[in-house]
Tab-separated table of C-alpha atoms and ligand atoms in Angstrom:
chain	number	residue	atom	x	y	z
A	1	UNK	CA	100.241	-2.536	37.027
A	2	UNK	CA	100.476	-6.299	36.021
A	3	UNK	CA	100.695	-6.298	32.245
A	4	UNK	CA	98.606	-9.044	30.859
A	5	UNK	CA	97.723	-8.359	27.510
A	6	UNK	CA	95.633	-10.758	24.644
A	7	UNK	CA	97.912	-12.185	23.044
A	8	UNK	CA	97.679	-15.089	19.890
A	9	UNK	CA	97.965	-18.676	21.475
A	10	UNK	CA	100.193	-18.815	18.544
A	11	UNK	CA	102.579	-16.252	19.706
A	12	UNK	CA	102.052	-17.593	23.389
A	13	UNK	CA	103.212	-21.186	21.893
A	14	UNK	CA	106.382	-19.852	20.095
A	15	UNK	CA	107.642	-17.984	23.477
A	16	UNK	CA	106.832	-20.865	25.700
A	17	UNK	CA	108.654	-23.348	23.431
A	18	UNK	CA	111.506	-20.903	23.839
A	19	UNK	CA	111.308	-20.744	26.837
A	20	UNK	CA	111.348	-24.436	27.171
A	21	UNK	CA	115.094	-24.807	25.893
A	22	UNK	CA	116.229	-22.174	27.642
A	23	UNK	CA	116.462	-19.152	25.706
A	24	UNK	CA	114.581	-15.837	26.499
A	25	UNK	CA	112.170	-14.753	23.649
A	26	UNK	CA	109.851	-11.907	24.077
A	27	UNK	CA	107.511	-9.809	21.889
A	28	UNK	CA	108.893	-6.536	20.832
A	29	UNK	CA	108.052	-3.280	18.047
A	30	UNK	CA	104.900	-2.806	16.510
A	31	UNK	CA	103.301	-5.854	18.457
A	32	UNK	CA	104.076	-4.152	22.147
A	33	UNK	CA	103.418	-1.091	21.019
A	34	UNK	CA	99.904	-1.824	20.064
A	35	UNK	CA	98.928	-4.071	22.705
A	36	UNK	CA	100.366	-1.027	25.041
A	37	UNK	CA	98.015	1.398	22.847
A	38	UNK	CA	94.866	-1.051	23.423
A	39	UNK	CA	95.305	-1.628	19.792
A	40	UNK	CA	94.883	-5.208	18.104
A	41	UNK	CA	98.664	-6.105	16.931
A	42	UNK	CA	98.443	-6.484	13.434
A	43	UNK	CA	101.635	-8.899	13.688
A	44	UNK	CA	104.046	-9.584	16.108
A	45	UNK	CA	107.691	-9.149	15.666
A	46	UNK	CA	109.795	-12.078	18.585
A	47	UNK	CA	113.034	-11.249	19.660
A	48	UNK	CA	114.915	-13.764	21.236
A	49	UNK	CA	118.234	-15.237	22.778
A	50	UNK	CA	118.762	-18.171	20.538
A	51	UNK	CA	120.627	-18.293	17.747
A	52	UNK	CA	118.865	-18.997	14.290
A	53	UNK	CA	120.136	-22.921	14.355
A	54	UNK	CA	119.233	-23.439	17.958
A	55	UNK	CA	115.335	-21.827	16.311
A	56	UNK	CA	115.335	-24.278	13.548
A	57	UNK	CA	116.406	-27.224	15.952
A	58	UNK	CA	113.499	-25.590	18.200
A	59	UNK	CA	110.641	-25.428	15.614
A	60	UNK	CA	112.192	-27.975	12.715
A	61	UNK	CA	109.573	-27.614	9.724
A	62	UNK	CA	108.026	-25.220	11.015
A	63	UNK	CA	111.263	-23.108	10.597
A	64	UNK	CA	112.821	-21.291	7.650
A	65	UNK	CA	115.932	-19.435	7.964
A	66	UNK	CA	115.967	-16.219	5.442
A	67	UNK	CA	117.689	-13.139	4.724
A	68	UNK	CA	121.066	-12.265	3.737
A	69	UNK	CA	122.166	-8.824	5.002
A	70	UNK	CA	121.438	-10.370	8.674
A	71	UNK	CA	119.184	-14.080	9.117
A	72	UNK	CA	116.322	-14.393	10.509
A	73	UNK	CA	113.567	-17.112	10.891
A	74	UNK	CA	110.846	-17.467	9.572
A	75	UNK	CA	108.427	-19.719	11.848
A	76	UNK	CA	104.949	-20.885	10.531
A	77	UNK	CA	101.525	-21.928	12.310
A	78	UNK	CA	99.264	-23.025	9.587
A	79	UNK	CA	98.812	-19.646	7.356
A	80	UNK	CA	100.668	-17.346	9.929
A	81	UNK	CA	104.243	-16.690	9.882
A	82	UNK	CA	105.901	-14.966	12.553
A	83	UNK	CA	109.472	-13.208	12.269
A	84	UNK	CA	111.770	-14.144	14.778
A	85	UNK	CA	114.699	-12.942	15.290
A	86	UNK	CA	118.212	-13.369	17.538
A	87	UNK	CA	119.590	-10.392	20.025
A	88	UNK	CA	121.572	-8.001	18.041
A	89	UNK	CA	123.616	-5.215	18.522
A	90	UNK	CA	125.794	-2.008	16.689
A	91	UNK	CA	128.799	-3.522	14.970
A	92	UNK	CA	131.918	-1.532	16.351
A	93	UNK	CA	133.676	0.804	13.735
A	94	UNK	CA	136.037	-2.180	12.939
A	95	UNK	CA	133.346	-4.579	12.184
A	96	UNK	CA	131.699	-2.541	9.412
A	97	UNK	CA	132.343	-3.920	6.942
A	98	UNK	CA	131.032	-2.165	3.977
A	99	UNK	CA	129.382	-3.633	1.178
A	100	UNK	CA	126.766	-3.156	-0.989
A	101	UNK	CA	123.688	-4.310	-1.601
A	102	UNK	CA	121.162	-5.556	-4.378
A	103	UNK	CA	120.172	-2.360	-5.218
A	104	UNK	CA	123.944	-1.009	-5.262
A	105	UNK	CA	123.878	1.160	-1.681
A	106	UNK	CA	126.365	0.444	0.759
A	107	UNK	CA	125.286	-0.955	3.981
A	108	UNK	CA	126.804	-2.458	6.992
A	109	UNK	CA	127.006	-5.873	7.943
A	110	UNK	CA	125.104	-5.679	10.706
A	111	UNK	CA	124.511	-9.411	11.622
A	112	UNK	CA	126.525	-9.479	15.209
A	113	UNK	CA	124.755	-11.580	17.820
A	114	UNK	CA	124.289	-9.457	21.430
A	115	UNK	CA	122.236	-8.932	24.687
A	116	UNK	CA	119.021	-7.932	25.091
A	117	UNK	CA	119.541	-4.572	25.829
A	118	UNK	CA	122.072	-3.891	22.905
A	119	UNK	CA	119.033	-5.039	20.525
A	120	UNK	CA	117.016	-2.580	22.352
A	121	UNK	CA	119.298	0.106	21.832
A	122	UNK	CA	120.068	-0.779	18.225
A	123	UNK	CA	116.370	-0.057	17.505
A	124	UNK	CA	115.376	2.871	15.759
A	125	UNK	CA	112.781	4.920	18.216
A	126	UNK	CA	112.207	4.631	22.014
A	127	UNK	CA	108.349	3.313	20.929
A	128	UNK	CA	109.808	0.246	19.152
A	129	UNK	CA	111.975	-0.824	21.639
A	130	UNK	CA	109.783	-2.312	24.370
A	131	UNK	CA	110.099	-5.832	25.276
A	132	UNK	CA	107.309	-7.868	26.219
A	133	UNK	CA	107.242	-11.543	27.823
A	134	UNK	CA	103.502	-12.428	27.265
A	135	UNK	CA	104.118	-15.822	29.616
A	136	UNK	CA	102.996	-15.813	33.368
A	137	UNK	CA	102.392	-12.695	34.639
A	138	UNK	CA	103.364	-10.448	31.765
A	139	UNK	CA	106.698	-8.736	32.274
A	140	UNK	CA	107.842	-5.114	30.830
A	141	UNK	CA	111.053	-4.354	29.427
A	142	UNK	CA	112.347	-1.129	28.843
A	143	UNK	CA	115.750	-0.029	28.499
A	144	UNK	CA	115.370	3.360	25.998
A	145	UNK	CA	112.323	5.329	28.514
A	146	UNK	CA	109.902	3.828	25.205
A	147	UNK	CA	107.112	3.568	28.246
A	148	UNK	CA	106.759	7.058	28.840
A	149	UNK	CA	107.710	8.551	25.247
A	150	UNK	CA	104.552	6.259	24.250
A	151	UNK	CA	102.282	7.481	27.276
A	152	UNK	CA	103.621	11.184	25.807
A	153	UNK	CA	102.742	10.351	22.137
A	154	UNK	CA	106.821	11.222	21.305
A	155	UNK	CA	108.356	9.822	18.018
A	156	UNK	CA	112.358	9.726	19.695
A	157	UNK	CA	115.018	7.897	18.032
A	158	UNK	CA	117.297	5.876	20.629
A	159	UNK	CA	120.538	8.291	20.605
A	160	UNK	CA	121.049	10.923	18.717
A	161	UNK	CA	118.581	11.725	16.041
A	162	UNK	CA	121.352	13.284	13.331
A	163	UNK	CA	123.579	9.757	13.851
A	164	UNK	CA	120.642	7.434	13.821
A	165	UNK	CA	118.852	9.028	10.574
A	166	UNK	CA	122.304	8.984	8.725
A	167	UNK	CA	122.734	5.580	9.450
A	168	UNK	CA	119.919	4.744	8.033
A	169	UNK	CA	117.531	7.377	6.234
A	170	UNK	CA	114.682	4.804	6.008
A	171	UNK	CA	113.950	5.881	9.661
A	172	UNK	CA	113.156	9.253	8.437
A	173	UNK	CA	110.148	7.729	6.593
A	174	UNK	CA	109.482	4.924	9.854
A	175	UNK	CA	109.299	8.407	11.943
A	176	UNK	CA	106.660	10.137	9.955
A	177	UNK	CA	104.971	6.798	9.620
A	178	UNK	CA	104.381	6.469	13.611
A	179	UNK	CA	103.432	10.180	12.959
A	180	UNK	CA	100.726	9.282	10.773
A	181	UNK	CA	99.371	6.590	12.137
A	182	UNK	CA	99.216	6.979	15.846
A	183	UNK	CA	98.683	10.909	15.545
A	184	UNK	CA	102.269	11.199	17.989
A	185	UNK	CA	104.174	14.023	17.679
A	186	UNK	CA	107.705	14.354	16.528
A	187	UNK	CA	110.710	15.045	19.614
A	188	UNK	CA	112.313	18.901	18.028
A	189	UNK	CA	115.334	17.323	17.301
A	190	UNK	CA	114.514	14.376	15.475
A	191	UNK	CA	111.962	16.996	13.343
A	192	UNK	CA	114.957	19.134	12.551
A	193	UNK	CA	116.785	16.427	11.416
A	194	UNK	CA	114.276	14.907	9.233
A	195	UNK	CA	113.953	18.628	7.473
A	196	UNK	CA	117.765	18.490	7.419
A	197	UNK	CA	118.535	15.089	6.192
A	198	UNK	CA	115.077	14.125	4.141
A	199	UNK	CA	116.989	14.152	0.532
A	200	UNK	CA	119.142	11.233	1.905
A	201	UNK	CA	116.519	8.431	1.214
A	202	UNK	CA	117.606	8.778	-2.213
A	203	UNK	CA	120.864	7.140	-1.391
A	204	UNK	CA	118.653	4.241	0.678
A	205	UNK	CA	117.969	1.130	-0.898
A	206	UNK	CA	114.610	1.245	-2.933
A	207	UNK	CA	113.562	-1.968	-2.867
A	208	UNK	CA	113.292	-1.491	1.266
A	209	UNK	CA	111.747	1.851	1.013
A	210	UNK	CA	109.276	-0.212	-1.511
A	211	UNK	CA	108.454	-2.442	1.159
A	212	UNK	CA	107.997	0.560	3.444
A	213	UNK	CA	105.653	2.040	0.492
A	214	UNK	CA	103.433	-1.646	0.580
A	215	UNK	CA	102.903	-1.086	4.405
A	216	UNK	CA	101.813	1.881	3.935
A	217	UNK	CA	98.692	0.441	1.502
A	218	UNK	CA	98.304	-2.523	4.022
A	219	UNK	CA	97.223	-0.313	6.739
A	220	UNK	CA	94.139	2.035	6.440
A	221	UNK	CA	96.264	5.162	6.842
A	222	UNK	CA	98.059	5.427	3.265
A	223	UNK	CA	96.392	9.286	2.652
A	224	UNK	CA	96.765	10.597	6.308
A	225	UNK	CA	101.000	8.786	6.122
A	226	UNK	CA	101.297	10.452	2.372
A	227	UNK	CA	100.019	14.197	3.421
A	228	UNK	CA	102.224	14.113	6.367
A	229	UNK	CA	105.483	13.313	4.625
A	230	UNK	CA	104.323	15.781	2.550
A	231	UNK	CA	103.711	18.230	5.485
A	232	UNK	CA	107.254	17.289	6.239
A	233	UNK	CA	108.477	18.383	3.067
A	234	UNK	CA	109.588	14.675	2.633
A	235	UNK	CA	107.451	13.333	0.152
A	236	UNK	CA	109.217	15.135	-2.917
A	237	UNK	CA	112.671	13.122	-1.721
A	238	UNK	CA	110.391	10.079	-1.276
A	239	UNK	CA	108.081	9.990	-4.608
A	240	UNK	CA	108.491	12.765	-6.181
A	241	UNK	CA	106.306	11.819	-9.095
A	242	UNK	CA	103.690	11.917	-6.595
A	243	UNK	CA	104.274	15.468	-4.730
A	244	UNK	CA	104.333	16.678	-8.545
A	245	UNK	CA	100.510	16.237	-8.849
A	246	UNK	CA	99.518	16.652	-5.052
A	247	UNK	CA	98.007	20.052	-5.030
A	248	UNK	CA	96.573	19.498	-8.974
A	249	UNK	CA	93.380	18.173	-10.521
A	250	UNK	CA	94.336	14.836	-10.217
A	251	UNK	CA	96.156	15.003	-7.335
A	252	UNK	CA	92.830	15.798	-5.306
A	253	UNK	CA	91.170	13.085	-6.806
A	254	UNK	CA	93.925	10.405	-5.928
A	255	UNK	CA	93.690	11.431	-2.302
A	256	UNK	CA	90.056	11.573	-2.775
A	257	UNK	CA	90.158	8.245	-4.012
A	258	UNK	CA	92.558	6.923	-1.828
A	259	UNK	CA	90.943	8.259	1.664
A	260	UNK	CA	87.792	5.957	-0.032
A	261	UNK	CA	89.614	3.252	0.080
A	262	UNK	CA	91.331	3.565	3.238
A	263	UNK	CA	87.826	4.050	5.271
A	264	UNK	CA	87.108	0.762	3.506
A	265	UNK	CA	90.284	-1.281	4.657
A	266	UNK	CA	89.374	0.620	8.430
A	267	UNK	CA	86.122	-1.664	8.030
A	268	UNK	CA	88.023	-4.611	7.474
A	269	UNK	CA	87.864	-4.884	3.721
A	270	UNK	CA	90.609	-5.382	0.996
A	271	UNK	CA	92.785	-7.715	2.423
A	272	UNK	CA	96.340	-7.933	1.005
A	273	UNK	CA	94.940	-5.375	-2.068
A	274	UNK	CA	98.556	-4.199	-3.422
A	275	UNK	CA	96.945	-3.622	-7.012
A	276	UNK	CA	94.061	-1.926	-6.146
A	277	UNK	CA	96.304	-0.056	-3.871
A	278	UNK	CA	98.524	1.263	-6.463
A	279	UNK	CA	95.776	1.460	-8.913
A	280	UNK	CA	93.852	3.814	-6.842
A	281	UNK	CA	97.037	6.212	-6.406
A	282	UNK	CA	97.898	5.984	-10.215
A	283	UNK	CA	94.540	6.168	-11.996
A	284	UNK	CA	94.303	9.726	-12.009
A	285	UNK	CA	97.323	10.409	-12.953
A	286	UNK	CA	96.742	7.910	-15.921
A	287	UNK	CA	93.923	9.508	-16.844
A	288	UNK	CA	95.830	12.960	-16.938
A	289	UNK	CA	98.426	10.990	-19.310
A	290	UNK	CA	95.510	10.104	-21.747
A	291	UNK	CA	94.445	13.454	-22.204
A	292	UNK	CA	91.009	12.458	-19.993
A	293	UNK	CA	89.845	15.178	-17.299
A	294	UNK	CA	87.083	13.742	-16.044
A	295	UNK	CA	86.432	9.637	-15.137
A	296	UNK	CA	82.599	9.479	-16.132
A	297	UNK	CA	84.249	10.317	-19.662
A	298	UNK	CA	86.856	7.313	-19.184
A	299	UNK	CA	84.342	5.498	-21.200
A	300	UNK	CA	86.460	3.686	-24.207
A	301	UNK	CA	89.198	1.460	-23.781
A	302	UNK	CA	91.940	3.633	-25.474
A	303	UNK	CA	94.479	0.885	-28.061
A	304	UNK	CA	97.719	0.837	-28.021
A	305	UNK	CA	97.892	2.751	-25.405
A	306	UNK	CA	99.674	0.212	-22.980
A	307	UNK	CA	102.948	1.620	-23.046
A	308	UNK	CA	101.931	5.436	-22.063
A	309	UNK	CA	99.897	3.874	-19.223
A	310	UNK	CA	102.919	2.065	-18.058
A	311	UNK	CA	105.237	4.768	-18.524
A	312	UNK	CA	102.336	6.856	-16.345
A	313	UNK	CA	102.275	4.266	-13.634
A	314	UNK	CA	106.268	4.023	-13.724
A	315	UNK	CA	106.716	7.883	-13.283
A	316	UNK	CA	104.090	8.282	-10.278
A	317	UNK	CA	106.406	6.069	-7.957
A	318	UNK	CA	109.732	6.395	-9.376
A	319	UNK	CA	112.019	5.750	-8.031
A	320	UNK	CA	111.185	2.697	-6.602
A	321	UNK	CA	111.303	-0.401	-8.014
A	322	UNK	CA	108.075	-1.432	-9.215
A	323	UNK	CA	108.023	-5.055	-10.300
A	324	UNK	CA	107.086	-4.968	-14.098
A	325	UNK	CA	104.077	-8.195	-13.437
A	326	UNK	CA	102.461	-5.787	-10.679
A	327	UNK	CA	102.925	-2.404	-13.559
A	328	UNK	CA	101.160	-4.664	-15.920
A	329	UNK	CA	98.617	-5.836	-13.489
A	330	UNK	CA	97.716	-2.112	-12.898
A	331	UNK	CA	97.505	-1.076	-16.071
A	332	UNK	CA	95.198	-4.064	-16.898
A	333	UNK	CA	92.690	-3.041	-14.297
A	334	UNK	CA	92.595	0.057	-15.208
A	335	UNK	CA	92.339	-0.810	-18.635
A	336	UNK	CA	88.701	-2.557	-17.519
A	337	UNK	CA	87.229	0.368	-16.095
A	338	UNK	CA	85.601	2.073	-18.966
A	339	UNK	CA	83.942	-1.322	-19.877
A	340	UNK	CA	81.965	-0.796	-16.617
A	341	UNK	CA	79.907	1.691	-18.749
A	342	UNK	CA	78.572	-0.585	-20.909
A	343	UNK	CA	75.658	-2.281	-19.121
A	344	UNK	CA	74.904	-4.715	-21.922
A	345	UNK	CA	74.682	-7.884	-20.339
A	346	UNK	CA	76.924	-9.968	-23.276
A	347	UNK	CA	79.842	-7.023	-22.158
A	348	UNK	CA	78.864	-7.644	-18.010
A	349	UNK	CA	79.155	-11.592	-18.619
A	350	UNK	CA	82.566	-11.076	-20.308
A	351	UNK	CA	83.570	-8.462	-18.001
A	352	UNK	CA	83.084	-10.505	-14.419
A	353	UNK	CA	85.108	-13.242	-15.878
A	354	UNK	CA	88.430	-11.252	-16.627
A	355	UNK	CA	91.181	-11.925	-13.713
A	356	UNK	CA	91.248	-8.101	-12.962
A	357	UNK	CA	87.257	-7.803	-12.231
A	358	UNK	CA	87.798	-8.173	-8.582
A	359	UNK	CA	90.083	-5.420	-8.246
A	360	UNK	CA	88.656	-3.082	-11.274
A	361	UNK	CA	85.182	-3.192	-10.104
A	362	UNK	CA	86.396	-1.716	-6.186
A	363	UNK	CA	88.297	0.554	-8.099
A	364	UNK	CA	85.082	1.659	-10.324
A	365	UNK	CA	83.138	1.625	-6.607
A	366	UNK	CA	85.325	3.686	-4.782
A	367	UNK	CA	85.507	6.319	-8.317
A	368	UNK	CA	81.423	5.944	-8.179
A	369	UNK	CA	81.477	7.030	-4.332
A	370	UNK	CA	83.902	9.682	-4.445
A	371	UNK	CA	81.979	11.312	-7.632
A	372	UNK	CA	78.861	10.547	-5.926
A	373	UNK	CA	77.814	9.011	-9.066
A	374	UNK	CA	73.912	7.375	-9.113
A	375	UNK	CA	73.493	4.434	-7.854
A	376	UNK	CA	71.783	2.919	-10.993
A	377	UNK	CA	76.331	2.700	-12.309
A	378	UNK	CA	77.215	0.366	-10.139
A	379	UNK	CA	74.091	-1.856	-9.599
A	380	UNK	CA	74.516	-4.292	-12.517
A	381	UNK	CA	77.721	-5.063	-11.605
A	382	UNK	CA	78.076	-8.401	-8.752
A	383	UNK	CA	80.180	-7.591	-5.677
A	384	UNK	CA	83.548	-9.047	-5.761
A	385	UNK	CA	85.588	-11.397	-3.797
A	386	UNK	CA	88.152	-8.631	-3.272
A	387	UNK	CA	85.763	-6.430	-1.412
A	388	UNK	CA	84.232	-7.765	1.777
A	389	UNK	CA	87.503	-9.348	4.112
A	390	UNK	CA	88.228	-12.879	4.122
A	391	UNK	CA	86.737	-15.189	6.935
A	392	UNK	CA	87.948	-14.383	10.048
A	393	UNK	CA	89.357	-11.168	9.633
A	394	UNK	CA	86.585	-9.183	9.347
A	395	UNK	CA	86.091	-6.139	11.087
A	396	UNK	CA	89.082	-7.213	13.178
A	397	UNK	CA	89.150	-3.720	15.400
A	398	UNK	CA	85.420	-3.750	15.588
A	399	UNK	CA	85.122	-7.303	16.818
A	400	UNK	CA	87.710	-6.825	19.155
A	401	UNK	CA	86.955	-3.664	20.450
A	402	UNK	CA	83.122	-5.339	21.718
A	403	UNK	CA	84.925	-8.668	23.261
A	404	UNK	CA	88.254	-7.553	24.783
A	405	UNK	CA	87.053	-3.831	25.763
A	406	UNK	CA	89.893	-2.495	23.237
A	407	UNK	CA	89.445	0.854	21.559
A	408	UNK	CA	89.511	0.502	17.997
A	409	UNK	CA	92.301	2.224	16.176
A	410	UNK	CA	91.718	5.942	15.682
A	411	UNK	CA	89.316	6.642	12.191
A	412	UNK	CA	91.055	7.779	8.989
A	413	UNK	CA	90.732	10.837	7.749
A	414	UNK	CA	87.350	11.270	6.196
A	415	UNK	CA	88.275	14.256	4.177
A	416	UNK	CA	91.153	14.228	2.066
V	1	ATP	P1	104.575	-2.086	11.769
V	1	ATP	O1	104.943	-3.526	11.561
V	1	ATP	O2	103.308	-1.877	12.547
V	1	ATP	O3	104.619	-1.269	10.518
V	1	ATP	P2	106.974	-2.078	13.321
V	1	ATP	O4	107.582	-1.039	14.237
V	1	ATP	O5	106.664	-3.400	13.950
V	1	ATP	O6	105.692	-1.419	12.699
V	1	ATP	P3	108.650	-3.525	11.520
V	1	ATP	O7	109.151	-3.133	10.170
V	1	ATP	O8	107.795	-4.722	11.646
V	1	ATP	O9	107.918	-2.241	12.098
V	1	ATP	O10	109.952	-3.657	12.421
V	1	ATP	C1	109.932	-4.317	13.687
V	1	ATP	C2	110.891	-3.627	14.639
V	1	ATP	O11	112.230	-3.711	14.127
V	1	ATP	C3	110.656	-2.140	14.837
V	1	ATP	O12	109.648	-1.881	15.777
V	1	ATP	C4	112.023	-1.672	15.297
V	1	ATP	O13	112.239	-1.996	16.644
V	1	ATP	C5	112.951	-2.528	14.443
V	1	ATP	N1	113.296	-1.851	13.178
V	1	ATP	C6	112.674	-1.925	11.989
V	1	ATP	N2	113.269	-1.170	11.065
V	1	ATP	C7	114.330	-0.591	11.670
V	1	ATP	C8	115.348	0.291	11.243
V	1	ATP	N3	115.385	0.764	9.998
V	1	ATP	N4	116.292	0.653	12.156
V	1	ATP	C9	116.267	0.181	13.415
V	1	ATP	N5	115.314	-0.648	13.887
V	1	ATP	C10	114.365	-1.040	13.027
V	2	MG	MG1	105.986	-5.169	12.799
């Protein structure tokens, strides 16, 4: 089989400039996996040879160095950034240094340069270890067996499951993610140790596992991820706040709510929506907090009330570190959802002119859908920027899927 897979010319450029001074740089994680899938990568993550100067020198401007606990580069073509990063492997015992972190968890300095194949192996699952050289005729790497584990559907760490989750116990939650979203299964050892060691993320560092949670609302699989880590009997280590209310009242309508919304992002809309992501898990419980059991009664905006819907919003996804602007954000758009009852048109002109209307008025949508309110609700109120996708992405797996023969990504859940 010669691989050739579509790749960006942007992506092509990077690896062929490279290339051009000498160092190997390949495509590797999410990226191969998808493009082995017949899935559209949603980004592409570069490995390569050279060291993070020798990038810079490579791409100049272009280039940013970042990160602390190991570097990386940053490396921009117009709006697009891609991650690129050098050959890495395990430090040995004696070069572990331990130290902590921002968030006070100790973690290893693990910023040694090494061969391609160590960074393979220092990868967490066979599936995201797969190198890919896009240039000529397409070439396949793969040191861990992550070709056949993918052809299986197998979620397999690379070594042994109870080391490699104990290293790091945010691969417990990058396991059930590949569970969620690809509909793979989970290799019996690995599942036993994510039963055995799933109370460890509390000691991981929560502003990663944040990032982990902002993924999760970037892709169009936030319900089906949630209800398996919940199947897992992971998500009450993970947000416990949330596995609280699963099973209640307003637990049905957040998944409800949420499902909405991920069919929705499936279709290409709501690009980059981290408020109306969180808004859409939290509003029920909000509602809950204020005493309010149903949202057609949501219909006055309750005063001085801030500080309970905070608290509310706080509580859902503690632990993790929710920035206070983005807690405030939420409760604001929130806070303009009962003013979509009022249909006098002094209140509508006032209303589509407050920052939050974008994401407030999906929010009331997705509510009306759900609820299967009339129609007659929603009509006075003017779609929003926020909803259809921004030029050029939209309906990314559709478009795709008619030009390059690729199957689009399997459909959310339509019931949850
Ligand atoms: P996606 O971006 O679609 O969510 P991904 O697998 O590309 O999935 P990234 O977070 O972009 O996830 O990470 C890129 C690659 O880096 C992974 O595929 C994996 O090879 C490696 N990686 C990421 N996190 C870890 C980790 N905690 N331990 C070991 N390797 C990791
Ligand atoms: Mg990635």
């Amino acid at each position: 089989m010669k691989p050739e897979f579509k790749v960006h010319p942007h992506v092509i450029d990077l690896i062929g400039r490279l290339h051009a001074a000498d160092h190997e740089g390949y495509i590797v994680g999410g990226g191969v996996r998808d493009l082995l899938l017949n899935l559209e990568p949603k980004d592409y993550d570069i490995a390569t040879s050279a060291t993070p100067s020798q990038i810079k020198r490579i791409f100049r401007r272009q280039a940013r160095v970042i990160g602390r606990r190991f570097r990386l580069v940053h490396v921009r073509y117009s709006s697009i950034v891609y991650e690129v990063s050098t050959f890495r492997r395990e430090p040995t015992p004696e070069e572990r240094v331990a130290r902590e972190d921002d968030d006070g968890v100790v973690i290893w300095r693990d910023n040694q340069y090494g061969s391609r194949e160590e960074d393979a192996r220092r990868r967490d699952f066979t599936v995201n270890a797969i190198f890919y050289n896009p240039l000529g005729k397409g070439e396949l790497i793969d040191c861990v067996g992550g070709l056949s584990d993918l052809e299986e559907g197998m979620v397999r760490t690379i070594g042994e499951p109870a080391v490699r989750l104990a290293e790091d116990p945010v691969r417990i939650l990058r396991a059930l993610k590949l569970v969620a979203e690809y509909d793979f299964s989970m290799e019996e050892d690995l599942r036993q140790e994510v039963s055995r060691q799933g109370e460890k993320i509390s000691q991981a560092s929560s502003s990663r596992l944040f990032e982990e949670l902002l993924k999760i609302f970037a892709k169009p699989y936030s319900v089906k991820t949630l209800a398996v880590c919940r199947q897992f009997d992971f998500l009450v280590h993970f947000l416990p706040g949330l596995d609280r209310i699963w099973d209640e009242k307003s637990g049905l309508l957040l998944r409800r709510l949420a499902a909405a919304r991920d069919r929705r992002k499936y279709q290409g809309g709501y690009w980059k929506s981290r408020r109306l992501a969180l808004a859409t898990i939290a509003f029920p419980a909000v509602l809950e907090e204020l005493g309010i059991d149903d949202p057609a009664d949501f219909n006055e905006v309750p005063f001085e009330e801030d500080k309970t819907i905070k608290r509310a919003i706080k509580d859902l996804f503690a632990p993790l570190p929710l920035p206070n602007a983005l807690i405030a954000n939420v409760k604001d758009l929130i806070l303009l959802f009962p003013r979509f009852f009022d249909q006098e048109e002094k209140n509508i002109n006032q209303v589509v002119r407050n920052p939050q209307y974008r994401w407030a008025r999906e929010l009331f949508s997705l509510c009306s859908e759900v609820l299967e309110w009339a129609p007659e609700v929603s009509e006075p109120w003017p779609p929003s920027d926020a909803g259809p996708p921004p030029r050029g992405r939209r309906g990314r797996d559709r478009r795709r899927s008619r030009r390059g023969g690729r199957r689009p990504r399997q459909k959310p859940d339509s019931e949850e």
